[in-house]
mmCIF file of C-alpha atoms in Angstrom:
data_model
loop_
_atom_site.group_PDB
_atom_site.id
_atom_site.type_symbol
_atom_site.label_atom_id
_atom_site.label_comp_id
_atom_site.label_asym_id
_atom_site.label_seq_id
_atom_site.Cartn_x
_atom_site.Cartn_y
_atom_site.Cartn_z
ATOM 1 C CA MET A 7 6.192 3.279 -17.282
ATOM 2 C CA LYS A 8 2.853 2.658 -19.849
ATOM 3 C CA ARG A 9 5.267 0.133 -21.526
ATOM 4 C CA PHE A 10 7.251 -1.190 -18.272
ATOM 5 C CA LEU A 11 4.112 -2.405 -17.419
ATOM 6 C CA ASN A 12 2.093 -3.819 -20.182
ATOM 7 C CA VAL A 13 5.267 -6.328 -20.601
ATOM 8 C CA THR A 14 4.343 -6.625 -16.373
ATOM 9 C CA ASN A 15 0.666 -8.034 -17.308
ATOM 10 C CA ILE A 16 1.757 -10.988 -19.618
ATOM 11 C CA PRO A 17 1.455 -13.820 -18.803
ATOM 12 C CA GLY A 18 4.334 -15.640 -17.584
ATOM 13 C CA PHE A 19 6.458 -11.874 -16.534
ATOM 14 C CA GLN A 20 8.192 -12.717 -12.796
ATOM 15 C CA PHE A 21 9.328 -9.869 -10.984
ATOM 16 C CA ASP A 22 12.491 -9.249 -9.759
ATOM 17 C CA THR A 23 13.268 -6.537 -7.014
ATOM 18 C CA THR A 24 13.776 -4.083 -9.001
ATOM 19 C CA SER A 25 11.318 -4.040 -11.690
ATOM 20 C CA LEU A 26 8.735 -4.523 -9.073
ATOM 21 C CA LEU A 27 10.224 -1.420 -7.258
ATOM 22 C CA VAL A 28 9.799 0.411 -10.232
ATOM 23 C CA PHE A 29 6.246 -1.051 -10.530
ATOM 24 C CA ALA A 30 6.164 0.893 -7.329
ATOM 25 C CA CYS A 31 7.126 3.498 -8.715
ATOM 26 C CA CYS A 32 4.307 3.318 -11.396
ATOM 27 C CA PHE A 33 1.710 4.543 -8.053
ATOM 28 C CA PHE A 34 3.032 6.987 -7.897
ATOM 29 C CA GLN A 35 3.208 8.977 -10.992
ATOM 30 C CA GLU A 36 1.965 11.753 -11.699
ATOM 31 C CA LYS A 37 -0.241 10.817 -15.398
ATOM 32 C CA LYS A 38 -3.257 9.568 -14.053
ATOM 33 C CA ASP A 39 -3.617 7.198 -17.177
ATOM 34 C CA ILE A 40 -0.154 5.088 -15.247
ATOM 35 C CA ARG A 41 -1.392 5.556 -11.825
ATOM 36 C CA LEU A 42 -4.585 3.313 -13.857
ATOM 37 C CA LEU A 43 -3.240 1.306 -15.908
ATOM 38 C CA ALA A 44 -0.930 0.100 -12.785
ATOM 39 C CA SER A 45 -3.880 -0.576 -10.900
ATOM 40 C CA GLU A 46 -5.644 -2.038 -13.357
ATOM 41 C CA ILE A 47 -2.642 -4.364 -13.407
ATOM 42 C CA ILE A 48 -2.015 -5.255 -9.336
ATOM 43 C CA ILE A 49 -5.430 -6.533 -9.572
ATOM 44 C CA ASN A 50 -4.700 -8.825 -11.764
ATOM 45 C CA LEU A 51 -1.499 -9.588 -10.431
ATOM 46 C CA VAL A 52 -3.983 -10.261 -6.757
ATOM 47 C CA GLU A 53 -5.864 -12.660 -9.502
ATOM 48 C CA LYS A 54 -3.533 -13.953 -10.850
ATOM 49 C CA GLN A 55 -1.638 -14.420 -7.004
ATOM 50 C CA ASN A 56 2.381 -13.317 -9.468
ATOM 51 C CA ILE A 57 2.961 -11.213 -7.137
ATOM 52 C CA ASP A 58 5.057 -10.665 -3.796
ATOM 53 C CA VAL A 59 2.667 -9.174 -1.990
ATOM 54 C CA ASN A 60 4.954 -8.809 1.194
ATOM 55 C CA LEU A 61 7.830 -7.604 -0.994
ATOM 56 C CA PHE A 62 5.238 -4.912 -3.512
ATOM 57 C CA SER A 63 4.266 -3.779 0.458
ATOM 58 C CA ASP A 64 8.777 -3.236 1.381
ATOM 59 C CA LYS A 65 9.707 -1.415 -1.732
ATOM 60 C CA LEU A 66 5.963 0.919 -1.001
ATOM 61 C CA ALA A 67 6.934 1.396 2.123
ATOM 62 C CA TYR A 68 10.677 2.288 0.739
ATOM 63 C CA LEU A 69 9.475 5.013 -1.240
ATOM 64 C CA ILE A 70 6.687 6.147 1.417
ATOM 65 C CA THR A 71 9.791 6.802 4.258
ATOM 66 C CA ASN A 72 12.576 8.361 0.956
ATOM 67 C CA LYS A 73 8.911 10.308 0.335
ATOM 68 C CA TYR A 74 9.009 10.305 -3.697
ATOM 69 C CA GLY A 75 5.962 11.081 -4.363
ATOM 70 C CA VAL A 76 2.283 12.700 -3.213
ATOM 71 C CA LEU A 77 1.125 9.856 -0.937
ATOM 72 C CA LEU A 78 -2.670 10.071 -2.101
ATOM 73 C CA ARG A 79 -1.714 8.813 -6.461
ATOM 74 C CA LEU A 80 -0.131 5.646 -4.018
ATOM 75 C CA ILE A 81 -3.686 5.245 -1.979
ATOM 76 C CA ASP A 82 -6.487 6.014 -4.160
ATOM 77 C CA GLY A 83 -3.910 3.375 -6.477
ATOM 78 C CA ILE A 84 -3.491 0.620 -4.798
ATOM 79 C CA ILE A 85 -7.731 1.002 -3.190
ATOM 80 C CA VAL A 86 -8.531 -0.218 -6.400
ATOM 81 C CA LEU A 87 -8.275 -3.274 -5.261
ATOM 82 C CA LYS A 88 -10.705 -3.461 -1.744
ATOM 83 C CA ASP A 89 -13.912 -5.528 -2.228
ATOM 84 C CA VAL A 90 -13.117 -6.809 -5.392
ATOM 85 C CA SER A 91 -12.934 -10.189 -4.265
ATOM 86 C CA PRO A 92 -11.774 -11.752 -0.851
ATOM 87 C CA LEU A 93 -8.469 -12.709 -2.374
ATOM 88 C CA HIS A 94 -8.109 -9.104 -2.656
ATOM 89 C CA ASN A 95 -9.020 -7.483 0.708
ATOM 90 C CA SER A 96 -6.370 -10.228 1.690
ATOM 91 C CA ALA A 97 -4.295 -8.788 -0.060
ATOM 92 C CA LEU A 98 -4.563 -5.021 0.386
ATOM 93 C CA PHE A 99 -4.759 -5.845 4.276
ATOM 94 C CA LEU A 100 -0.679 -7.537 4.157
ATOM 95 C CA ILE A 101 -0.147 -4.967 1.116
ATOM 96 C CA LEU A 102 -0.646 -2.513 3.785
ATOM 97 C CA ASP A 103 0.216 -4.142 7.175
ATOM 98 C CA GLY A 104 3.632 -4.459 5.203
ATOM 99 C CA ILE A 105 3.788 -0.608 4.639
ATOM 100 C CA PHE A 106 2.856 -0.169 7.928
ATOM 101 C CA LYS A 107 5.591 -2.990 9.705
ATOM 102 C CA ARG A 108 8.040 -1.080 7.306
ATOM 103 C CA ILE A 109 7.696 2.356 7.212
ATOM 104 C CA GLU A 110 10.279 5.473 9.144
ATOM 105 C CA LEU A 111 8.751 8.731 9.246
ATOM 106 C CA SER A 112 9.208 11.572 10.522
ATOM 107 C CA ASP A 113 7.339 13.690 13.251
ATOM 108 C CA LYS A 114 5.157 14.918 10.256
ATOM 109 C CA LEU A 115 2.815 12.571 8.538
ATOM 110 C CA PRO A 116 2.741 12.615 5.292
ATOM 111 C CA THR A 117 -0.142 14.737 3.632
ATOM 112 C CA ASN A 118 -3.523 12.466 3.508
ATOM 113 C CA PHE A 119 -1.545 9.439 5.716
ATOM 114 C CA LYS A 120 -4.511 9.576 8.085
ATOM 115 C CA LYS A 121 -6.422 7.932 4.678
ATOM 116 C CA LEU A 122 -3.820 5.513 4.404
ATOM 117 C CA VAL A 123 -4.415 3.530 7.762
ATOM 118 C CA GLU A 124 -8.626 4.626 7.152
ATOM 119 C CA ASN A 125 -8.089 2.210 4.397
ATOM 120 C CA TYR A 126 -5.697 -0.786 6.764
ATOM 121 C CA LEU A 127 -8.490 -0.353 9.899
ATOM 122 C CA ASP A 128 -11.168 -1.143 6.565
ATOM 123 C CA VAL A 129 -9.481 -3.438 4.830
ATOM 124 C CA MET A 130 -8.352 -5.315 8.523
ATOM 125 C CA ALA A 131 -12.026 -5.139 9.224
ATOM 126 C CA LYS A 132 -13.684 -6.665 6.120
ATOM 127 C CA THR A 133 -10.861 -10.418 6.409
ATOM 128 C CA ASN A 134 -11.443 -10.626 10.039
ATOM 129 C CA GLN A 135 -7.266 -9.988 10.600
ATOM 130 C CA LYS A 136 -5.635 -8.099 13.180
ATOM 131 C CA PRO A 137 -2.289 -6.274 12.599
ATOM 132 C CA SER A 138 0.544 -7.711 13.052
ATOM 133 C CA ALA A 139 3.816 -6.884 16.273
ATOM 134 C CA GLU A 140 5.265 -4.593 13.708
ATOM 135 C CA SER A 141 2.012 -2.484 12.527
ATOM 136 C CA LEU A 142 1.562 -1.848 16.304
ATOM 137 C CA GLN A 143 4.576 -0.649 17.647
ATOM 138 C CA PHE A 144 4.997 1.629 14.993
ATOM 139 C CA PHE A 145 1.289 3.058 15.803
ATOM 140 C CA GLU A 146 1.945 3.351 19.310
ATOM 141 C CA LYS A 147 4.770 5.783 17.701
ATOM 142 C CA TYR A 148 1.720 7.979 17.007
ATOM 143 C CA LYS A 149 -1.655 7.016 19.395
ATOM 144 C CA GLU A 150 -1.094 10.700 20.300
ATOM 145 C CA ASN A 151 -1.491 12.442 16.813
ATOM 146 C CA ASN A 152 -4.677 14.461 17.604
ATOM 147 C CA SER A 153 -5.744 13.480 13.660
ATOM 148 C CA LEU A 154 -5.045 9.688 14.360
ATOM 149 C CA LYS A 155 -5.301 8.888 17.770
ATOM 150 C CA PRO A 156 -8.906 7.497 17.174
ATOM 151 C CA LEU A 157 -7.610 4.894 14.779
ATOM 152 C CA ILE A 158 -5.664 3.900 16.403
ATOM 153 C CA LYS A 159 -7.168 3.965 19.744
ATOM 154 C CA GLN A 160 -9.404 1.247 17.149
ATOM 155 C CA LEU A 161 -6.380 -0.655 16.295
ATOM 156 C CA LEU A 162 -4.653 -1.152 19.054
ATOM 157 C CA ILE A 163 -7.924 -3.023 21.024
ATOM 158 C CA SER A 164 -8.259 -5.157 17.790
#
């Protein structure tokens, strides 16, 4: 994975759907050094505008839906984008919104899902963005969830 990540950081590297899926998998890896390297690379890719954040969020949603790995690892890996710059905040908003648009969960939410929603709300406020209609539709299903109720209430009135 380290070699793959190093290749993705070479100027001129172009992601295709498969390499973007592999890149998304790096954020769930058990080895912290791989996750940290992936975090550094996502910062660089956003800065250079060399990543399709919508397609990236699609891959992340796919992995979360299929319980690929520990959600907290992903959250910690992508939240590094927050407050780097306005461009990075916008990219993080698009990534998180894209995840909520496409994710399909059973009734039981993954551990630390609340942290994902909290970061979404935070970056939404920082970018002055509104949740997409698809994301709102997703949250509507969980508005009675005790741990998410206050967060979803904020989302629905935004």
